[in-house]
Amino acid sequence: MYDANAAGSQDTGASPPRRESTPLLFGHRSPSETLGYMAPDSSQASLYEQESIQRPPHVRARHSQRQGSRAHQWEYGQEPELGLEWWMRRIRYYVPIVGWLPKYHISNLATDIKAGFVVACLLVPQALSYSSLTHLQPIYGLYTALVPALVYGMLGTSRHLSMGPESLVSVLTGSLVKSQLKHLFAAYSPNAPPDDVIDRFSSAVACCVALASGIFTFALGMFRFGFLDSMISESSLRGFISGAAIVVLISQTRIVLGLAPSDSVHTTPWNELKHIVSHLGQVHKTTAVISVGAILFLRLLRLAKRRFKSANWLQGVPDTLVVIILATLVSWLSRLYEAHGVLVFGHVDGELPHFALPRIPALVETKDIVSSGITITMIGVVESVIVAREYASRNHYAVSSNRELVALGVSNIFGSAFGAYPAFGSLARSKLNDRARARSQLSGIVAVAIVLVSLLRLLPYLYHLPLGVLAAIIVDAVISLLEATPGSISFLFRVRAWSDLLLLLFICGCSVVASVETGILLAVVISLVMVIKRSNMPRIKLLGQLKGNEHEFHPIDGVASQSNVSRHLSFNSISESTAMVNSNADSGEDEREETQGQAEEQDSSRVQHIEGILIVRIEEPLYFANAGQLHARLNRLELYGDMRVHPSEEPRMKPTRAVVFDLIGMSDIDGSALEILLNIVREYKRRQVHVAFARVCQNVRDRFEISGMADVGGEHGFAEIKEALAYLKGQLSITIVSQQ
């Protein structure tokens, strides 16, 4: 229902309804007024309008939204109730399958089944292959593709994200398992532990780190830290991905060549590379031929798909599945295991995973599980959220980063109880899912069903599959990861982003020479340090007065760094006539035209300093992190007038007698920053430098009044910069007279 008076007043320039997060300007009506909602008592409404005018914009916006909401409830005569409908909305929000499954169009079923089958053709081989990266039996890769993917299909908001084993996460998990195996071998020294003991120990470590990763990811989502995927810089992430891919390439090259593993249980990638080079004379030729042949087949097939994009039948060929089938048939027909000694997949019992809560083995330290869980969470979250956003944007639907984190976390928590190691979204499988035109999360559930069938029925048929072919599949995957690295390096070199280029190469080198954990730790730490460094520098600008107009002030971009005396305006000229200022401005412009002859220089020279006065604009809220550097930056401006001037240069500014702070962009200030600002004003007062604050919002002004800013010398009641300058003119005149 609309109020006639409110509707009639719309011609006065009232703004349309605004969201709560958008502040209202002074004089604009509240959202409840614009919508025509009326309070039950007109006197109450008029009182609210009077109070609303006195409130600062952001407070009035929030208050008006609440009033509008209450008026809406009064109009309909009811308060919100936590009834069945309210609970159903919440359930549909937090358990998406409850929302989309009842509305599912049966016409999309065939497309989703096809997409699920296509994804499963890649998921099953990857699950079998990536398990070798974790030093686990192949069946655990299928467990990782089973339970976490099923849970994500019910809780995830992305229709295209393929949940399951992922190469980088598998490398990190395998690195943890390998580092903990040395404790097990030390306990059985001088003998080696039995194979079943190694298997149970490795599985327990992998399940524990999956639980830790799931808890951390779930906590990030619940506390709404979905923005963390953007905290790692692109250069750091690309450096780590490249380094991890090289590490995987080194480890799988040994299997591709059929070389025996190193005697050391825990070795670095560099030592493993030296082991491969020193044992090149012991290459198993048959294994190398069939493995390299598989890599070439995969590369050529990928090249053909890129070359002939219009051939739909070629695009639908499951290359990884075809390689596994062909290699298994060749191995079986040629009796590669019996006649040539090629290591094969062997007999693996396919059985459903049993429920068991993860327990940290006695020889494993909890801090190792926790630290690896955090590392895996960082990598898995970044890749998964980026992939989910990418394909949601391409297919015009929305995903929530926080709900995605909750879904990923719960998936890993449940998966850890069923023998799974950490699982996250895969870019390659998600791309395949999108190419198959998946319509909903049902495609992922279909892929889980095919994984289940493979687990129970297809494993015996893979007995003759050469292990070198599984390694070849991994090599092909990491080559795909490395394809983007040359382009990134070329781009950074072309735009001369030397710091980013050095960071990429440094993290990549540390990942290869030291370890993958070192690489990701450096990537996270350096990225956070860069964020902190840039966030603790307050954004301030030095303003100058526009020639010919005493009421306009604009940022000065480096004009103080040039020793041109004519660019400084004396304080006494503030009270001079406009004609005199225009005359000086014209003569100054003519002089610059004669000496430089550039239009841009003419425009920039119109803004000039007022001698003895700094006009500083603070363009963001101040808080404890960025206020600490405010004093030092103000000192730089006092000496040089430009933050770009090196401190080794001679000072270029005349002594400062007054400072005007333009706080138009400072909407808030916390207690720590307020204390720092008070100390700065006290320091100016001790030096007999007058301070004034202009265009202060009500929230900051209230804090100034409570803290006694005016008592220490910081006057803050000026609506415009020109008013602050007029006040300072009087103060400086009084000071000069008293000194005389």
XYZ file of C-alpha atoms in Angstrom:
740
model
C 0.000 0.000 0.000
C 1.432 3.397 -0.976
C 0.940 6.587 0.986
C -0.515 9.358 -1.165
C 1.562 12.048 0.491
C 4.726 10.054 0.064
C 3.867 9.263 -3.539
C 3.165 12.886 -4.244
C 6.472 13.973 -2.820
C 8.435 11.896 -5.280
C 8.630 14.866 -7.616
C 10.936 16.616 -5.154
C 13.861 14.519 -6.254
C 13.576 11.615 -3.840
C 15.889 8.779 -4.612
C 14.699 5.225 -5.329
C 14.963 2.556 -2.642
C 18.515 1.662 -1.707
C 20.072 -1.404 -0.216
C 21.158 -1.333 3.406
C 24.828 -1.402 2.435
C 24.435 1.771 0.303
C 24.630 4.992 2.365
C 22.014 7.680 1.799
C 22.947 11.288 1.090
C 21.699 14.134 3.248
C 18.243 15.234 2.171
C 17.286 11.894 0.612
C 14.331 10.007 1.925
C 14.603 6.684 3.663
C 13.704 3.429 1.883
C 10.564 3.061 3.966
C 9.364 6.494 2.841
C 10.074 5.749 -0.797
C 8.102 2.515 -0.615
C 5.205 4.323 1.082
C 5.286 2.439 4.364
C 3.733 4.356 7.272
C 4.323 4.007 10.978
C 1.205 3.491 13.072
C 1.428 6.998 14.534
C 1.932 10.029 12.291
C 3.553 12.043 15.087
C 5.923 9.179 15.605
C 6.716 9.180 11.894
C 7.370 12.933 11.833
C 9.620 12.613 14.861
C 11.508 9.868 13.064
C 11.926 12.083 9.994
C 13.338 14.911 12.131
C 15.777 12.571 13.828
C 16.703 11.006 10.482
C 17.927 14.332 9.128
C 20.295 14.722 12.075
C 21.743 11.260 11.768
C 24.838 10.559 9.647
C 24.085 8.935 6.278
C 25.157 5.370 7.046
C 23.315 5.325 10.419
C 20.179 6.780 8.846
C 20.282 4.166 6.077
C 20.456 1.259 8.514
C 17.786 2.781 10.785
C 15.426 3.525 7.918
C 15.750 -0.040 6.649
C 14.775 -1.346 10.076
C 11.868 1.084 10.294
C 10.676 0.063 6.836
C 10.823 -3.595 7.803
C 8.841 -2.943 10.994
C 6.285 -0.853 9.129
C 5.860 -3.718 6.706
C 5.130 -6.057 9.613
C 2.701 -3.571 11.180
C 0.891 -3.196 7.886
C 0.180 -6.876 7.631
C -0.398 -7.203 11.361
C 2.014 -10.063 12.010
C 5.505 -10.730 13.309
C 7.867 -13.189 11.585
C 7.444 -16.722 12.891
C 9.882 -19.617 12.790
C 7.348 -21.844 11.150
C 7.637 -24.733 8.729
C 8.081 -22.473 5.714
C 10.938 -20.610 7.418
C 12.715 -23.882 8.193
C 12.157 -25.195 4.673
C 13.751 -22.080 3.178
C 16.783 -22.539 5.404
C 17.043 -26.234 4.573
C 16.815 -25.512 0.842
C 19.560 -22.922 1.258
C 22.015 -25.031 3.234
C 21.147 -28.396 1.604
C 20.773 -27.424 -2.076
C 19.605 -30.866 -3.233
C 16.380 -30.317 -1.287
C 15.783 -27.265 -3.439
C 16.794 -28.391 -6.930
C 15.780 -32.064 -6.921
C 11.983 -31.557 -6.551
C 12.139 -28.983 -9.370
C 14.335 -31.114 -11.602
C 13.234 -31.260 -15.254
C 13.168 -34.821 -16.520
C 14.196 -33.524 -19.946
C 17.687 -32.833 -18.527
C 18.153 -36.391 -17.265
C 19.740 -37.776 -20.445
C 22.196 -34.886 -20.654
C 23.222 -35.247 -16.996
C 23.684 -39.012 -17.340
C 25.867 -38.498 -20.388
C 27.926 -35.809 -18.598
C 28.313 -38.047 -15.555
C 29.528 -40.934 -17.713
C 32.032 -38.712 -19.531
C 33.402 -37.371 -16.245
C 33.590 -40.877 -14.748
C 35.677 -42.029 -17.704
C 38.319 -39.577 -16.510
C 37.609 -39.793 -12.792
C 38.179 -43.545 -12.449
C 41.599 -43.576 -14.191
C 42.676 -40.472 -12.280
C 41.589 -42.021 -8.979
C 43.667 -45.116 -9.713
C 46.646 -43.047 -10.864
C 46.678 -40.326 -8.224
C 46.632 -42.885 -5.427
C 50.251 -43.670 -6.321
C 51.105 -40.035 -5.562
C 49.787 -40.536 -2.042
C 51.699 -43.839 -1.530
C 48.384 -45.630 -1.003
C 46.745 -48.605 -2.677
C 44.680 -47.754 -5.799
C 41.432 -48.629 -4.047
C 41.800 -45.595 -1.775
C 41.718 -43.356 -4.819
C 38.314 -44.819 -5.674
C 37.165 -44.279 -2.070
C 38.177 -40.622 -2.446
C 36.118 -40.398 -5.646
C 33.134 -42.034 -3.958
C 31.959 -40.636 -0.607
C 33.228 -37.005 -0.845
C 31.783 -36.625 -4.342
C 28.421 -38.015 -3.202
C 28.214 -35.645 -0.232
C 29.228 -32.695 -2.387
C 26.497 -33.572 -4.890
C 23.975 -32.978 -2.107
C 25.535 -29.882 -0.498
C 27.433 -28.139 -3.307
C 26.083 -25.128 -5.172
C 28.171 -25.613 -8.322
C 26.598 -27.693 -11.099
C 29.904 -28.351 -12.839
C 32.566 -28.772 -10.136
C 33.846 -32.355 -10.158
C 34.780 -33.457 -6.653
C 37.377 -36.134 -6.027
C 41.142 -36.777 -6.155
C 43.215 -33.853 -7.374
C 46.845 -33.947 -8.443
C 48.316 -31.166 -6.274
C 46.366 -32.270 -3.206
C 47.475 -35.867 -3.835
C 51.101 -34.702 -3.989
C 50.778 -32.873 -0.664
C 49.066 -35.873 0.930
C 51.740 -38.203 -0.390
C 54.452 -35.911 0.910
C 52.971 -36.135 4.413
C 52.548 -39.909 4.222
C 56.115 -40.348 3.005
C 57.523 -38.138 5.754
C 55.652 -40.132 8.415
C 56.694 -43.517 7.020
C 60.243 -42.884 8.188
C 58.975 -43.111 11.795
C 57.400 -46.479 11.005
C 60.563 -47.795 9.347
C 62.629 -46.538 12.280
C 60.388 -48.421 14.699
C 60.913 -51.705 12.777
C 64.634 -51.124 12.159
C 66.737 -52.989 11.118
C 63.889 -54.920 9.441
C 61.270 -53.481 7.109
C 57.649 -53.374 8.320
C 55.142 -55.788 6.707
C 53.196 -54.539 3.706
C 49.832 -54.682 5.487
C 51.226 -52.592 8.335
C 52.530 -49.996 5.865
C 49.146 -49.959 4.130
C 47.168 -49.445 7.361
C 49.603 -46.806 8.625
C 49.539 -44.818 5.370
C 45.754 -45.015 5.160
C 45.375 -43.794 8.742
C 47.640 -40.794 8.096
C 45.760 -39.907 4.887
C 42.342 -40.180 6.582
C 43.482 -38.019 9.508
C 44.732 -35.258 7.232
C 41.443 -35.482 5.292
C 39.566 -34.949 8.566
C 41.799 -32.016 9.509
C 41.409 -30.442 6.079
C 37.652 -30.936 6.221
C 37.384 -29.275 9.624
C 39.479 -26.299 8.531
C 37.511 -25.874 5.304
C 34.185 -26.178 7.137
C 35.296 -23.564 9.678
C 36.330 -21.160 6.903
C 32.883 -21.460 5.373
C 30.985 -21.112 8.654
C 32.940 -18.010 9.638
C 32.468 -16.586 6.124
C 36.081 -16.562 4.978
C 35.180 -17.307 1.374
C 37.289 -14.357 0.237
C 40.537 -16.133 1.146
C 40.831 -17.632 -2.324
C 41.985 -14.194 -3.494
C 44.611 -13.780 -0.759
C 47.301 -15.714 -2.646
C 48.777 -13.717 -5.497
C 48.602 -15.112 -9.014
C 52.396 -15.175 -9.285
C 52.790 -17.109 -6.024
C 50.094 -19.588 -7.007
C 51.537 -20.092 -10.498
C 55.012 -20.575 -9.053
C 53.773 -23.213 -6.619
C 51.701 -25.039 -9.252
C 54.686 -25.097 -11.607
C 57.034 -26.309 -8.881
C 54.613 -29.001 -7.700
C 54.084 -30.145 -11.299
C 57.844 -30.468 -11.793
C 58.084 -32.471 -8.544
C 55.361 -34.855 -9.754
C 57.050 -35.075 -13.144
C 60.328 -36.117 -11.496
C 58.703 -38.746 -9.297
C 56.654 -40.264 -12.113
C 59.566 -40.264 -14.564
C 61.180 -42.992 -12.465
C 58.068 -45.178 -12.872
C 57.764 -44.375 -16.576
C 61.352 -45.537 -17.098
C 60.893 -48.628 -14.948
C 63.647 -47.696 -12.464
C 63.825 -49.072 -8.935
C 62.965 -46.609 -6.126
C 65.639 -44.931 -4.047
C 66.780 -46.640 -0.866
C 65.956 -43.541 1.178
C 62.440 -43.422 2.599
C 62.317 -39.629 2.707
C 64.124 -37.862 -0.120
C 63.877 -34.453 -1.775
C 62.896 -33.975 -5.440
C 66.446 -32.869 -6.185
C 67.901 -36.080 -4.760
C 65.316 -38.110 -6.666
C 66.316 -36.386 -9.886
C 69.964 -37.209 -9.218
C 68.942 -40.833 -8.559
C 67.182 -41.021 -11.941
C 70.129 -39.517 -13.813
C 72.637 -41.808 -12.124
C 70.588 -44.944 -12.953
C 69.704 -44.212 -16.583
C 71.663 -47.294 -17.608
C 69.159 -49.482 -15.738
C 66.068 -48.323 -17.636
C 63.516 -51.094 -18.237
C 63.148 -50.762 -21.988
C 59.750 -52.459 -22.379
C 58.204 -50.398 -19.583
C 59.695 -47.218 -21.025
C 58.406 -47.958 -24.528
C 54.808 -48.638 -23.492
C 54.763 -45.705 -21.021
C 56.230 -43.170 -23.440
C 53.888 -44.517 -26.113
C 50.925 -43.831 -23.802
C 52.131 -40.270 -23.214
C 52.529 -39.642 -26.939
C 49.078 -41.091 -27.641
C 47.466 -38.801 -25.036
C 49.354 -35.732 -26.293
C 48.504 -36.410 -29.939
C 44.859 -37.030 -29.116
C 44.706 -33.764 -27.147
C 46.345 -31.972 -30.066
C 43.818 -33.438 -32.481
C 40.942 -32.291 -30.265
C 42.296 -28.751 -30.284
C 42.898 -28.853 -34.016
C 39.490 -30.251 -34.985
C 37.106 -28.599 -32.547
C 34.171 -29.013 -34.915
C 34.443 -32.840 -34.850
C 31.953 -33.690 -32.101
C 32.736 -37.422 -32.208
C 36.409 -36.666 -31.558
C 35.674 -34.287 -28.708
C 33.663 -36.991 -26.970
C 36.443 -39.606 -27.017
C 37.491 -40.387 -23.401
C 41.232 -40.370 -24.086
C 42.343 -41.563 -20.649
C 39.890 -44.471 -20.652
C 40.924 -45.445 -24.184
C 44.609 -45.530 -23.135
C 43.833 -47.760 -20.156
C 41.775 -50.188 -22.236
C 44.352 -50.379 -25.033
C 47.287 -50.756 -22.642
C 45.516 -53.493 -20.685
C 44.713 -55.422 -23.879
C 48.283 -55.077 -25.203
C 49.718 -56.191 -21.865
C 47.374 -59.178 -21.662
C 47.908 -60.306 -25.241
C 51.693 -59.807 -25.150
C 52.084 -61.250 -21.630
C 54.232 -58.283 -20.642
C 54.294 -59.250 -16.969
C 55.225 -62.909 -17.456
C 57.514 -62.573 -20.480
C 59.119 -59.139 -20.025
C 58.819 -58.373 -16.294
C 56.664 -55.270 -16.700
C 55.069 -54.263 -13.400
C 51.271 -54.406 -13.651
C 48.256 -53.303 -11.598
C 47.755 -56.776 -10.152
C 44.913 -58.150 -8.081
C 42.985 -55.637 -5.968
C 39.937 -56.645 -3.958
C 37.074 -54.316 -4.735
C 34.945 -53.798 -1.639
C 32.908 -51.008 -0.156
C 34.672 -48.809 2.381
C 33.946 -49.476 6.042
C 32.984 -46.734 8.482
C 35.749 -45.969 10.962
C 36.568 -42.718 12.728
C 40.098 -41.545 11.861
C 42.690 -41.978 14.588
C 46.191 -40.549 14.545
C 48.753 -43.383 14.676
C 51.011 -43.496 17.727
C 54.146 -42.672 15.725
C 52.633 -39.577 14.089
C 52.731 -36.123 15.670
C 49.489 -34.166 15.685
C 51.189 -30.939 14.608
C 52.282 -32.597 11.354
C 48.685 -33.549 10.582
C 47.427 -30.066 11.440
C 50.073 -28.203 9.424
C 49.537 -30.430 6.380
C 45.767 -30.050 6.764
C 46.093 -26.272 6.637
C 48.377 -26.438 3.593
C 46.060 -28.796 1.724
C 43.080 -26.641 2.635
C 44.698 -23.536 1.166
C 45.484 -25.198 -2.155
C 42.221 -27.140 -2.413
C 40.060 -24.160 -1.505
C 41.769 -21.796 -3.954
C 41.469 -24.173 -6.893
C 37.941 -25.373 -6.076
C 36.408 -21.942 -5.501
C 38.068 -20.471 -8.574
C 36.781 -23.339 -10.741
C 33.272 -23.114 -9.249
C 33.097 -19.371 -9.900
C 34.461 -19.704 -13.413
C 31.866 -22.188 -14.629
C 29.036 -20.540 -12.727
C 29.860 -17.317 -14.564
C 30.002 -19.094 -17.916
C 26.614 -20.741 -17.393
C 24.871 -17.774 -15.751
C 24.095 -19.048 -12.263
C 25.318 -18.033 -8.835
C 27.514 -19.878 -6.357
C 28.307 -18.891 -2.798
C 31.961 -19.165 -1.787
C 31.068 -19.696 1.854
C 28.533 -22.434 1.094
C 31.056 -24.045 -1.223
C 33.568 -24.146 1.620
C 30.990 -25.723 3.912
C 30.175 -28.347 1.273
C 33.853 -29.121 0.654
C 34.518 -29.353 4.375
C 31.608 -31.671 5.143
C 32.538 -33.830 2.141
C 36.061 -34.371 3.474
C 34.846 -34.949 7.029
C 32.497 -37.719 5.879
C 35.053 -39.059 3.415
C 37.715 -39.386 6.110
C 35.466 -41.861 7.930
C 35.263 -44.055 4.809
C 38.926 -44.368 3.868
C 39.230 -41.273 1.649
C 42.170 -38.892 1.557
C 41.553 -35.142 0.953
C 39.322 -34.445 -2.055
C 38.672 -31.153 -3.816
C 37.479 -29.865 -7.163
C 39.382 -30.677 -10.346
C 39.790 -28.186 -13.180
C 40.214 -30.865 -15.866
C 37.124 -32.859 -14.867
C 35.047 -29.700 -14.332
C 35.993 -28.544 -17.816
C 34.894 -31.919 -19.169
C 31.624 -31.667 -17.237
C 30.937 -28.241 -18.696
C 31.824 -29.436 -22.208
C 29.324 -32.281 -21.788
C 26.676 -29.624 -20.964
C 25.808 -30.830 -17.465
C 22.575 -29.295 -16.252
C 22.726 -29.948 -12.503
C 24.638 -31.613 -9.682
C 23.021 -34.878 -10.763
C 25.865 -35.388 -13.235
C 28.270 -35.653 -10.311
C 26.026 -38.185 -8.576
C 25.883 -40.232 -11.785
C 29.697 -40.208 -11.886
C 29.717 -41.507 -8.292
C 27.439 -44.379 -9.328
C 29.830 -45.351 -12.125
C 32.767 -45.187 -9.678
C 30.833 -47.531 -7.392
C 30.288 -50.000 -10.233
C 33.982 -49.791 -11.123
C 34.932 -50.424 -7.515
C 32.798 -53.542 -7.208
C 32.997 -55.057 -10.701
C 35.765 -53.637 -12.934
C 38.941 -53.878 -10.837
C 39.636 -57.571 -11.682
C 39.756 -56.659 -15.397
C 42.635 -54.220 -14.747
C 45.026 -56.939 -13.549
C 47.316 -56.618 -16.611
C 47.328 -52.798 -16.707
C 51.018 -51.652 -16.666
C 51.836 -49.295 -13.792
C 53.893 -47.236 -16.213
C 50.692 -46.341 -18.058
C 49.144 -44.993 -14.840
C 52.308 -42.926 -14.392
C 51.968 -41.761 -18.006
C 48.442 -40.496 -17.256
C 49.828 -38.458 -14.351
C 52.661 -37.102 -16.514
C 50.131 -35.993 -19.105
C 48.123 -34.218 -16.398
C 51.111 -32.320 -14.984
C 52.227 -31.318 -18.473
C 48.824 -29.654 -18.797
C 49.521 -27.804 -15.537
C 52.837 -26.556 -16.912
C 51.384 -25.333 -20.211
C 50.297 -22.013 -18.705
C 53.667 -21.268 -17.070
C 55.578 -20.019 -20.164
C 52.711 -17.682 -20.986
C 52.698 -16.275 -17.443
C 56.460 -15.725 -17.497
C 56.265 -14.074 -20.920
C 53.459 -11.778 -19.801
C 55.263 -10.690 -16.624
C 58.432 -10.072 -18.607
C 56.543 -8.075 -21.239
C 54.848 -5.796 -18.698
C 58.091 -5.550 -16.683
C 56.553 -6.900 -13.491
C 59.963 -7.901 -12.185
C 58.898 -8.513 -8.582
C 56.101 -10.857 -9.656
C 58.405 -12.662 -12.080
C 61.074 -13.110 -9.421
C 58.449 -14.358 -6.961
C 57.154 -16.943 -9.441
C 60.629 -18.292 -10.191
C 61.696 -18.245 -6.537
C 58.700 -20.235 -5.259
C 58.955 -22.661 -8.170
C 62.638 -23.244 -7.432
C 62.050 -23.725 -3.695
C 59.312 -26.286 -4.400
C 61.682 -28.310 -6.589
C 64.909 -27.992 -4.616
C 63.482 -28.179 -1.082
C 59.956 -29.610 -0.965
C 56.385 -28.947 -2.011
C 55.508 -27.923 1.563
C 58.245 -25.290 1.478
C 56.879 -23.925 -1.780
C 53.292 -23.548 -0.592
C 54.412 -22.156 2.762
C 56.458 -19.477 1.017
C 53.601 -18.732 -1.406
C 51.127 -18.181 1.440
C 53.513 -16.248 3.687
C 54.808 -13.945 0.934
C 51.278 -13.251 -0.325
C 50.062 -12.397 3.171
C 53.079 -10.173 3.770
C 52.342 -8.323 0.512
C 48.699 -7.853 1.546
C 49.694 -6.584 4.992
C 52.343 -4.274 3.557
C 49.915 -2.638 1.159
C 47.028 -2.449 3.622
C 49.059 -0.744 6.370
C 49.945 2.183 4.110
C 47.170 4.793 4.482
C 45.971 6.201 1.186
C 46.576 9.931 1.456
C 46.947 12.638 -1.170
C 48.361 16.138 -1.047
C 45.862 18.697 -2.384
C 46.602 22.015 -4.025
C 44.525 25.037 -4.860
C 43.336 25.530 -8.404
C 44.634 28.704 -9.992
C 41.864 31.169 -10.637
C 39.458 29.437 -8.249
C 40.031 29.661 -4.504
C 37.263 27.163 -3.784
C 38.546 24.176 -5.756
C 41.239 21.802 -4.542
C 42.740 18.937 -6.510
C 45.450 16.317 -5.885
C 48.979 17.411 -6.699
C 50.709 14.733 -8.754
C 54.348 15.321 -8.218
C 54.432 19.064 -8.901
C 56.382 19.612 -5.704
C 59.167 17.421 -6.961
C 60.046 20.062 -9.520
C 61.839 23.194 -8.312
C 59.527 25.729 -9.901
C 58.953 28.558 -7.433
C 56.017 29.913 -9.389
C 54.020 26.804 -8.448
C 53.917 27.806 -4.780
C 51.174 30.133 -3.666
C 51.901 32.267 -0.605
C 49.446 32.171 2.259
C 48.720 35.895 1.974
C 47.406 35.341 -1.551
C 44.375 33.590 -0.124
C 42.829 36.964 0.566
C 43.964 38.535 -2.687
C 41.516 39.367 -5.418
C 40.509 36.819 -7.997
C 41.813 39.058 -10.763
C 45.295 39.012 -9.303
C 45.217 35.231 -9.062
C 43.991 34.919 -12.636
C 46.756 37.228 -13.769
C 49.386 35.160 -12.038
C 47.853 32.019 -13.431
C 47.880 33.366 -16.988
C 51.470 34.531 -16.755
C 52.485 31.213 -15.253
C 50.765 29.329 -18.072
C 52.389 31.526 -20.725
C 55.796 30.897 -19.212
C 55.241 27.139 -19.205
C 53.997 27.199 -22.783
C 57.214 28.893 -23.826
C 59.473 26.502 -21.921
C 57.669 23.188 -22.383
C 54.913 23.533 -24.934
C 52.862 20.597 -23.709
C 49.173 20.754 -22.907
C 49.354 18.150 -20.172
C 52.001 20.165 -18.340
C 49.791 23.224 -18.532
C 46.877 21.360 -16.930
C 48.954 19.857 -14.140
C 50.584 23.223 -13.335
C 47.217 24.841 -12.587
C 47.173 23.048 -9.224
C 49.691 24.545 -6.824
C 50.765 24.402 -3.210
C 49.767 27.000 -0.665
C 53.032 28.008 0.913
C 53.295 26.912 4.531
C 50.061 24.896 4.470
C 49.530 21.214 3.792
C 46.107 20.084 2.619
C 46.013 16.318 3.069
C 43.125 14.142 1.971
C 42.695 10.780 3.755
C 40.874 8.514 1.317
C 39.980 5.488 3.452
C 38.913 4.561 6.984
C 41.738 4.496 9.495
C 42.308 1.494 11.720
C 45.173 0.041 13.704
C 46.935 -1.484 10.670
C 47.114 1.485 8.309
C 47.300 4.324 10.842
C 50.742 3.330 12.092
C 52.427 4.698 8.968
C 50.412 7.934 8.875
C 52.921 9.996 10.851
C 55.868 8.940 8.683
C 53.979 9.653 5.454
C 52.947 13.082 6.698
C 56.582 13.866 7.463
C 57.511 12.873 3.903
C 54.856 15.204 2.524
C 56.089 18.048 4.732
C 59.623 17.679 3.403
C 59.069 16.791 -0.260
C 55.398 17.276 -1.112
C 55.417 13.987 -3.016
C 55.717 10.409 -1.743
C 57.642 9.443 -4.885
C 60.647 11.603 -4.022
C 63.497 9.546 -2.551
C 64.375 10.396 1.083
C 67.999 10.992 0.094
C 66.976 14.145 -1.807
C 67.124 17.592 -0.246
C 63.851 18.899 1.263
C 61.841 20.908 -1.272
C 59.024 22.306 0.856
C 59.084 25.369 3.075
C 58.354 24.954 6.806
C 54.784 23.928 7.520
C 52.694 26.335 9.599
C 49.282 24.704 9.259
C 47.715 21.412 8.168
C 44.223 20.796 6.832
C 42.966 17.221 6.865
C 40.235 16.544 4.313
C 38.374 13.511 5.712
C 35.800 13.121 2.949
C 36.888 9.515 2.367
C 37.368 8.523 6.012
C 34.050 6.998 7.039
C 35.312 5.352 10.226
C 38.202 5.274 12.681
C 38.929 2.752 15.400
C 40.345 3.413 18.855
C 43.974 2.654 18.013
C 43.950 4.897 14.938
C 42.219 7.676 16.907
C 44.947 7.573 19.539
C 47.615 7.785 16.825
C 45.843 10.745 15.222
C 45.592 12.513 18.589
C 49.333 12.082 19.102
C 49.993 13.526 15.638
C 47.865 16.601 16.451
C 49.649 17.007 19.809
C 52.988 16.872 18.013
C 51.850 19.558 15.569
C 50.656 21.718 18.455
C 54.029 21.362 20.187
C 55.667 22.592 16.967
C 53.136 25.482 16.798
C 51.556 24.041 13.674
C 47.810 24.648 13.517
C 45.520 21.752 12.532
C 41.990 21.735 11.137
C 39.750 18.901 9.929
C 37.285 19.469 7.086
C 34.352 17.427 5.777
C 34.245 15.077 8.751
C 31.410 12.542 8.751
C 29.180 12.376 11.812
C 30.521 9.060 13.026
C 34.118 10.284 13.064
C 33.061 13.669 14.454
C 31.377 11.975 17.409
C 34.586 10.120 18.177
C 36.583 13.330 17.870
C 34.314 15.044 20.382
C 34.466 12.166 22.857
C 38.255 11.971 22.636
C 38.750 15.737 23.004
C 40.310 16.341 19.604
C 39.533 20.067 19.731
C 41.192 20.356 23.155
C 44.526 19.150 21.778
C 44.360 21.549 18.827
C 42.369 19.741 16.145
C 39.359 21.828 15.132
C 36.897 19.686 13.191
C 33.713 21.678 12.632
C 34.378 22.734 9.036
C 32.068 21.638 6.240
C 34.453 22.701 3.455
C 38.202 23.052 2.962
C 37.852 26.787 2.266
C 36.270 27.283 5.708
C 39.193 25.503 7.340
C 41.624 27.704 5.384
C 39.808 30.856 6.505
C 40.040 29.704 10.120
C 43.740 28.944 9.774
C 44.314 32.367 8.217
C 42.948 33.975 11.333
C 44.962 31.711 13.613
C 48.196 32.385 11.771
C 47.545 36.136 11.814
C 47.032 36.045 15.582
C 50.222 34.017 15.968
C 52.267 36.504 13.909
C 50.932 39.490 15.899
C 51.628 37.804 19.231
C 55.159 36.955 18.154
C 55.772 40.568 17.109
